[in-house]
Short mmCIF file of C-alpha atoms and ligand atoms in Angstrom, two decimals:
data_model
loop_
_atom_site.label_atom_id
_atom_site.label_comp_id
_atom_site.label_asym_id
_atom_site.label_seq_id
_atom_site.Cartn_x
_atom_site.Cartn_y
_atom_site.Cartn_z
CA MET A 4 -4.06 119.43 125.82
CA LYS A 5 -5.39 116.48 126.35
CA GLY A 6 -7.90 114.96 122.95
CA LYS A 7 -6.58 118.05 121.01
CA SER A 8 -4.98 115.94 117.27
CA ILE A 9 -1.10 116.47 117.04
CA PHE A 10 -2.21 115.94 113.55
CA SER A 11 -3.42 118.00 110.55
CA SER A 12 -7.08 118.60 110.16
CA VAL A 13 -8.09 116.33 107.29
CA GLY A 14 -9.98 114.57 105.93
CA GLU A 15 -11.05 111.59 104.19
CA LYS A 16 -11.57 113.49 100.98
CA GLU A 17 -9.02 115.00 100.52
CA VAL A 18 -6.76 112.44 101.45
CA THR A 19 -8.89 110.34 98.48
CA ARG A 20 -8.23 113.19 96.18
CA ALA A 21 -5.07 113.94 96.49
CA ILE A 22 -4.34 110.54 95.62
CA VAL A 23 -6.21 110.47 92.94
CA ALA A 24 -4.82 113.91 91.44
CA GLU A 25 -1.02 112.21 91.75
CA PHE A 26 -1.83 109.26 90.34
CA ALA A 27 -3.98 110.77 87.83
CA LYS A 28 -1.11 113.70 86.95
CA GLN A 29 2.34 111.16 86.83
CA PHE A 30 -0.15 108.41 84.64
CA ALA A 31 -1.48 110.86 81.84
CA ASP A 32 2.50 112.02 82.20
CA TYR A 33 4.38 108.84 81.95
CA VAL A 34 1.83 107.12 79.19
CA GLU A 35 5.00 108.25 76.68
CA SER A 36 8.29 107.55 78.41
CA ASP A 37 11.63 107.60 76.70
CA CYS A 38 12.02 103.61 77.99
CA LEU A 39 9.59 101.39 79.83
CA ILE A 40 10.62 98.20 81.45
CA VAL A 41 8.51 94.90 81.59
CA GLY A 42 9.32 93.41 84.85
CA GLY A 43 11.24 95.27 88.71
CA GLY A 44 13.11 92.56 89.11
CA PRO A 45 17.52 92.85 89.64
CA SER A 46 18.34 93.16 86.35
CA GLY A 47 15.09 95.63 85.47
CA LEU A 48 15.58 98.32 88.30
CA MET A 49 19.81 98.25 87.37
CA ALA A 50 18.93 98.38 83.97
CA GLY A 51 15.85 101.34 86.01
CA LYS A 52 18.27 103.26 87.90
CA GLY A 53 21.44 103.11 84.80
CA LEU A 54 19.16 104.83 82.41
CA SER A 55 16.88 108.05 84.82
CA GLU A 56 20.60 108.02 86.67
CA LYS A 57 21.46 109.99 82.37
CA GLY A 58 18.06 111.67 83.01
CA ILE A 59 15.98 109.17 81.04
CA LYS A 60 12.37 109.15 81.55
CA VAL A 61 11.64 105.18 82.53
CA LEU A 62 8.83 103.86 83.70
CA ILE A 63 8.78 100.04 85.19
CA VAL A 64 5.52 98.08 85.13
CA GLU A 65 5.86 95.53 87.39
CA ARG A 66 2.62 92.91 87.81
CA ASN A 67 3.09 92.75 92.07
CA ASN A 68 2.46 95.01 94.85
CA TYR A 69 5.97 94.87 95.46
CA LEU A 70 9.09 95.23 93.28
CA GLY A 71 12.61 92.76 93.63
CA GLY A 72 11.03 90.15 91.60
CA GLY A 73 13.01 87.50 92.75
CA PHE A 74 16.07 88.95 95.05
CA TRP A 75 14.23 89.48 98.13
CA ILE A 76 15.83 85.75 98.90
CA GLY A 77 18.41 83.78 97.72
CA GLY A 78 17.16 79.48 96.71
CA TYR A 79 15.01 77.30 98.72
CA LEU A 80 13.59 80.30 100.62
CA MET A 81 16.95 81.27 102.25
CA ASN A 82 17.39 85.14 102.29
CA LYS A 83 20.72 85.31 101.88
CA ILE A 84 22.01 86.55 98.24
CA THR A 85 25.36 85.56 96.44
CA VAL A 86 27.50 87.11 93.87
CA ARG A 87 30.73 86.14 91.86
CA GLU A 88 33.28 88.68 91.26
CA PRO A 89 33.01 91.19 89.86
CA ALA A 90 29.71 91.81 90.56
CA HIS A 91 30.41 92.72 94.29
CA GLU A 92 31.57 96.50 93.32
CA VAL A 93 27.38 96.62 92.63
CA LEU A 94 26.52 96.14 95.85
CA SER A 95 29.55 98.34 97.32
CA GLU A 96 28.52 101.09 94.61
CA LEU A 97 25.06 100.64 96.45
CA GLY A 98 25.94 101.05 99.94
CA ILE A 99 25.16 97.04 100.86
CA PRO A 100 26.90 95.65 103.19
CA PHE A 101 28.68 91.80 102.11
CA GLN A 102 30.95 89.22 103.14
CA LYS A 103 33.78 87.91 101.62
CA VAL A 104 33.08 83.61 101.90
CA SER A 105 35.38 82.41 99.29
CA LYS A 106 37.52 83.49 96.70
CA GLY A 107 35.59 85.43 94.06
CA LEU A 108 32.09 84.64 96.27
CA TYR A 109 30.24 86.72 98.06
CA VAL A 110 27.77 86.77 99.96
CA ALA A 111 24.61 89.39 101.65
CA ASP A 112 21.36 90.09 103.15
CA GLY A 113 18.22 89.58 100.11
CA SER A 114 16.41 92.48 102.22
CA HIS A 115 19.64 94.95 102.38
CA ALA A 116 20.64 94.71 99.59
CA CYS A 117 16.70 94.02 97.14
CA SER A 118 15.64 97.67 99.90
CA LYS A 119 19.26 99.21 98.36
CA LEU A 120 18.29 98.42 94.85
CA ILE A 121 14.31 99.58 94.77
CA ALA A 122 15.88 102.81 96.74
CA SER A 123 18.80 103.73 94.44
CA ALA A 124 16.06 103.25 91.19
CA CYS A 125 13.35 105.34 92.67
CA ASP A 126 16.50 108.29 94.04
CA GLY A 127 17.25 108.20 90.10
CA GLY A 128 13.70 108.82 88.93
CA VAL A 129 12.69 105.91 87.14
CA LYS A 130 8.75 106.45 87.91
CA PHE A 131 6.54 102.89 88.85
CA ALA A 132 3.59 101.04 87.40
CA ASN A 133 2.26 98.00 90.21
CA MET A 134 0.14 95.87 90.44
CA THR A 135 0.31 96.15 86.22
CA VAL A 136 0.60 93.16 84.30
CA PHE A 137 1.79 93.75 80.66
CA GLU A 138 -0.36 92.41 78.17
CA ASP A 139 0.71 92.71 74.94
CA ILE A 140 2.74 94.66 72.65
CA VAL A 141 2.85 98.15 70.79
CA LEU A 142 4.13 96.88 66.96
CA ARG A 143 4.34 100.68 64.33
CA GLU A 144 6.18 100.35 61.08
CA GLU A 145 8.45 97.22 60.12
CA ASN A 146 6.51 96.34 63.32
CA ARG A 147 8.82 98.08 65.71
CA VAL A 148 8.64 98.02 69.73
CA ALA A 149 6.94 101.55 70.48
CA GLY A 150 5.22 99.96 74.00
CA ALA A 151 3.37 97.76 75.99
CA VAL A 152 -0.72 97.08 76.67
CA ILE A 153 -1.07 97.05 79.62
CA ASN A 154 -4.09 96.27 83.07
CA TRP A 155 -4.16 96.23 86.25
CA THR A 156 -2.96 93.00 87.25
CA PRO A 157 -6.60 92.12 89.33
CA VAL A 158 -8.50 92.68 86.57
CA SER A 159 -6.21 90.13 84.46
CA ALA A 160 -6.17 87.20 87.08
CA LEU A 161 -10.22 87.54 86.45
CA PRO A 162 -12.46 84.92 84.59
CA ARG A 163 -12.66 86.75 80.57
CA GLU A 164 -16.00 86.24 81.25
CA ILE A 165 -16.91 88.43 84.18
CA THR A 166 -14.18 91.17 83.16
CA CYS A 167 -14.40 92.65 79.91
CA VAL A 168 -11.71 95.39 80.50
CA ASP A 169 -9.72 96.33 77.71
CA PRO A 170 -6.09 97.19 78.52
CA VAL A 171 -4.13 100.67 77.80
CA ALA A 172 -1.62 101.24 75.20
CA MET A 173 1.82 103.07 76.60
CA GLU A 174 3.83 104.67 74.05
CA ALA A 175 7.67 104.15 74.54
CA LYS A 176 10.87 105.30 72.06
CA MET A 177 12.76 101.78 73.92
CA VAL A 178 10.77 98.63 76.05
CA VAL A 179 13.17 95.82 77.14
CA ASP A 180 12.06 93.13 78.77
CA ALA A 181 13.00 92.11 82.71
CA SER A 182 9.90 89.70 83.37
CA GLY A 183 12.71 86.96 84.42
CA HIS A 184 12.26 83.69 83.15
CA ASP A 185 8.62 84.99 81.63
CA ALA A 186 9.98 86.87 79.10
CA CYS A 187 6.62 87.67 78.21
CA VAL A 188 7.40 90.52 75.76
CA VAL A 189 9.66 88.05 73.54
CA LYS A 190 7.05 85.93 73.78
CA LYS A 191 4.32 88.49 72.54
CA LEU A 192 7.06 88.73 69.46
CA GLU A 193 7.52 85.03 69.23
CA GLU A 194 3.39 84.57 69.16
CA ARG A 195 3.78 87.39 65.69
CA GLY A 196 5.92 84.88 64.38
CA LEU A 197 8.84 87.40 64.09
CA VAL A 198 11.60 85.69 66.76
CA LYS A 199 12.11 82.29 68.02
CA THR A 200 12.79 81.79 71.80
CA LYS A 201 14.78 78.51 73.60
CA GLY A 202 13.78 78.02 76.94
CA PHE A 203 17.05 78.50 78.95
CA GLY A 204 18.79 75.76 79.63
CA ALA A 205 20.06 73.95 82.23
CA MET A 206 22.39 75.40 85.66
CA TRP A 207 25.73 75.79 84.62
CA VAL A 208 26.43 78.56 87.12
CA GLU A 209 30.32 79.21 85.91
CA ARG A 210 28.84 78.68 82.20
CA SER A 211 25.67 82.01 82.61
CA GLU A 212 26.68 84.37 83.97
CA ASP A 213 28.98 85.71 81.03
CA LEU A 214 26.68 84.38 78.65
CA VAL A 215 23.52 86.35 79.87
CA VAL A 216 25.83 89.57 80.13
CA GLU A 217 27.30 89.09 76.69
CA HIS A 218 23.60 88.52 75.08
CA THR A 219 21.63 91.29 77.01
CA GLY A 220 20.66 93.75 74.14
CA GLU A 221 18.32 94.10 71.19
CA VAL A 222 16.71 91.36 70.11
CA HIS A 223 13.82 92.98 67.99
CA PRO A 224 14.12 96.80 66.61
CA GLY A 225 13.10 98.55 70.15
CA LEU A 226 13.37 95.78 72.53
CA ILE A 227 16.24 94.92 74.55
CA VAL A 228 16.09 92.05 76.34
CA THR A 229 17.97 91.77 80.06
CA GLY A 230 18.63 89.47 82.85
CA MET A 231 17.63 85.37 83.41
CA ALA A 232 14.87 86.75 80.45
CA THR A 233 18.62 86.91 78.16
CA SER A 234 18.39 83.21 79.32
CA THR A 235 15.45 82.43 77.92
CA THR A 236 15.01 84.06 74.64
CA TYR A 237 18.70 82.43 73.76
CA GLY A 238 18.33 78.98 75.78
CA LEU A 239 21.09 79.83 77.91
CA PRO A 240 22.36 77.60 80.77
CA ARG A 241 21.06 79.55 84.46
CA MET A 242 22.87 80.19 86.92
CA GLY A 243 20.67 79.31 90.36
CA PRO A 244 20.82 81.47 92.96
CA THR A 245 23.57 84.47 91.92
CA PHE A 246 22.48 87.14 91.78
CA GLY A 247 25.72 88.97 89.95
CA ALA A 248 24.61 88.77 85.74
CA MET A 249 21.60 89.78 86.90
CA LEU A 250 22.75 93.24 87.71
CA LEU A 251 25.55 92.69 85.56
CA SER A 252 22.68 92.41 82.80
CA GLY A 253 20.84 95.66 83.80
CA ARG A 254 23.85 98.14 83.69
CA ARG A 255 24.55 96.20 80.30
CA ALA A 256 20.27 96.80 79.05
CA ALA A 257 20.40 100.96 80.11
CA GLU A 258 23.98 100.67 78.29
CA ILE A 259 22.34 99.87 74.89
CA VAL A 260 19.46 101.78 75.99
CA LEU A 261 21.13 104.90 76.42
CA GLU A 262 23.56 103.82 72.58
CA LYS A 263 19.90 103.63 70.72
CA LEU A 264 18.63 106.91 71.79
CA GLY A 265 21.63 109.05 71.52
CA LYS A 266 22.97 109.70 74.36
CA LEU A 267 25.99 108.30 74.00
C1 48H B 24 4.60 92.58 85.01
C2 48H B 24 5.43 91.02 85.29
C3 48H B 24 5.35 90.40 84.17
C4 48H B 24 3.66 90.74 83.49
C5 48H B 24 6.46 89.32 84.78
O1 48H B 24 12.37 86.94 88.11
P1 48H B 24 12.91 88.55 88.05
O2 48H B 24 13.74 88.73 89.68
O3 48H B 24 14.16 88.89 87.19
P2 48H B 24 15.18 88.87 86.40
O4 48H B 24 15.63 88.38 85.49
O5 48H B 24 15.49 90.19 87.28
O6 48H B 24 16.50 88.53 87.74
C6 48H B 24 16.52 86.81 88.13
C7 48H B 24 16.48 86.41 88.94
O7 48H B 24 15.58 87.13 89.95
C8 48H B 24 16.06 85.04 89.20
O8 48H B 24 15.48 84.14 89.57
C9 48H B 24 18.11 84.28 88.31
C10 48H B 24 18.98 85.04 89.06
N1 48H B 24 17.33 82.39 88.31
C11 48H B 24 18.24 82.03 88.19
C12 48H B 24 17.40 80.44 88.00
O9 48H B 24 18.43 79.26 87.68
O10 48H B 24 16.12 79.70 87.76
O11 48H B 24 12.07 89.75 88.54
C13 48H B 24 11.19 89.73 87.08
C14 48H B 24 9.98 90.69 87.64
C15 48H B 24 8.93 90.13 88.81
O12 48H B 24 8.77 90.70 89.49
C16 48H B 24 8.00 89.94 88.46
O13 48H B 24 6.62 89.93 88.97
C17 48H B 24 7.81 90.97 86.83
O14 48H B 24 8.88 90.97 86.39
N2 48H B 24 7.18 89.60 86.04
N3 48H B 24 5.52 92.49 85.42
N4 48H B 24 3.62 91.67 83.36
N5 48H B 24 4.05 89.94 82.15
N6 48H B 24 6.10 88.84 84.42
#
């Protein structure tokens, strides 16, 4: 009938209550998780996907509104991503269409690749705290990493003198630093004299990717490093806009966390 709404009769207060209640429920639940991952780029999403598919309770903390990090675009603002063999197998597994360009080199649409990876992490059961920035670590006996201190990105982006808002802490059995070039979790340990980072090295595609996957692992009790954060931590060469190592490093990080949690 003309003038009659096709939508259910729900008003503003119900909409607001639904958001607040669901957000609060999930947040309270994930104040304690099996694994907290800092950074929702390709390595963090792969780690989260691998863990959640094994029934592990995973929270990814991401400072941006959007997930995916650098995986939406390749290099130089061009939205095609490349991977080198054998990482194209991950593209197949995720259902991402790709083309072979030359022996051992594959190309895919950044948008398609990134959205499929995000969806697979969501399907696995990963929960996200986006617009949320990692500020500090939680340390326990013998300086074991046991969680993360977080704040709203908009709060942390404002000058301290007008935002005296303390952060909150989230506990986790394991923490993964998937924050990319920043390696912001590892750097917090460095500030306290517990580790020493080297900064990522110069470009050398052929060496870089194996080294990242090989160095993915526990950098300090309770803390696993993955993706580009691994290069920053250990001074490994960078690889530019090719993402195979990010995918395989994230997968490796998930295996290591499973091992540490006694689930392998
Ligand atoms: C919350 C944070 C914080 C914080 C950062 O940069 P990413 O895509 O990282 P990787 O390692 O998964 O992938 C790296 C790849 O994208 C890349 O840049 C390559 C391959 N470069 C090679 C080269 O030669 O340079 O994602 C990291 C994510 C981002 O979404 C950040 O917003 C987020 O972490 N993040 N989230 N709190 N303090 N810092």
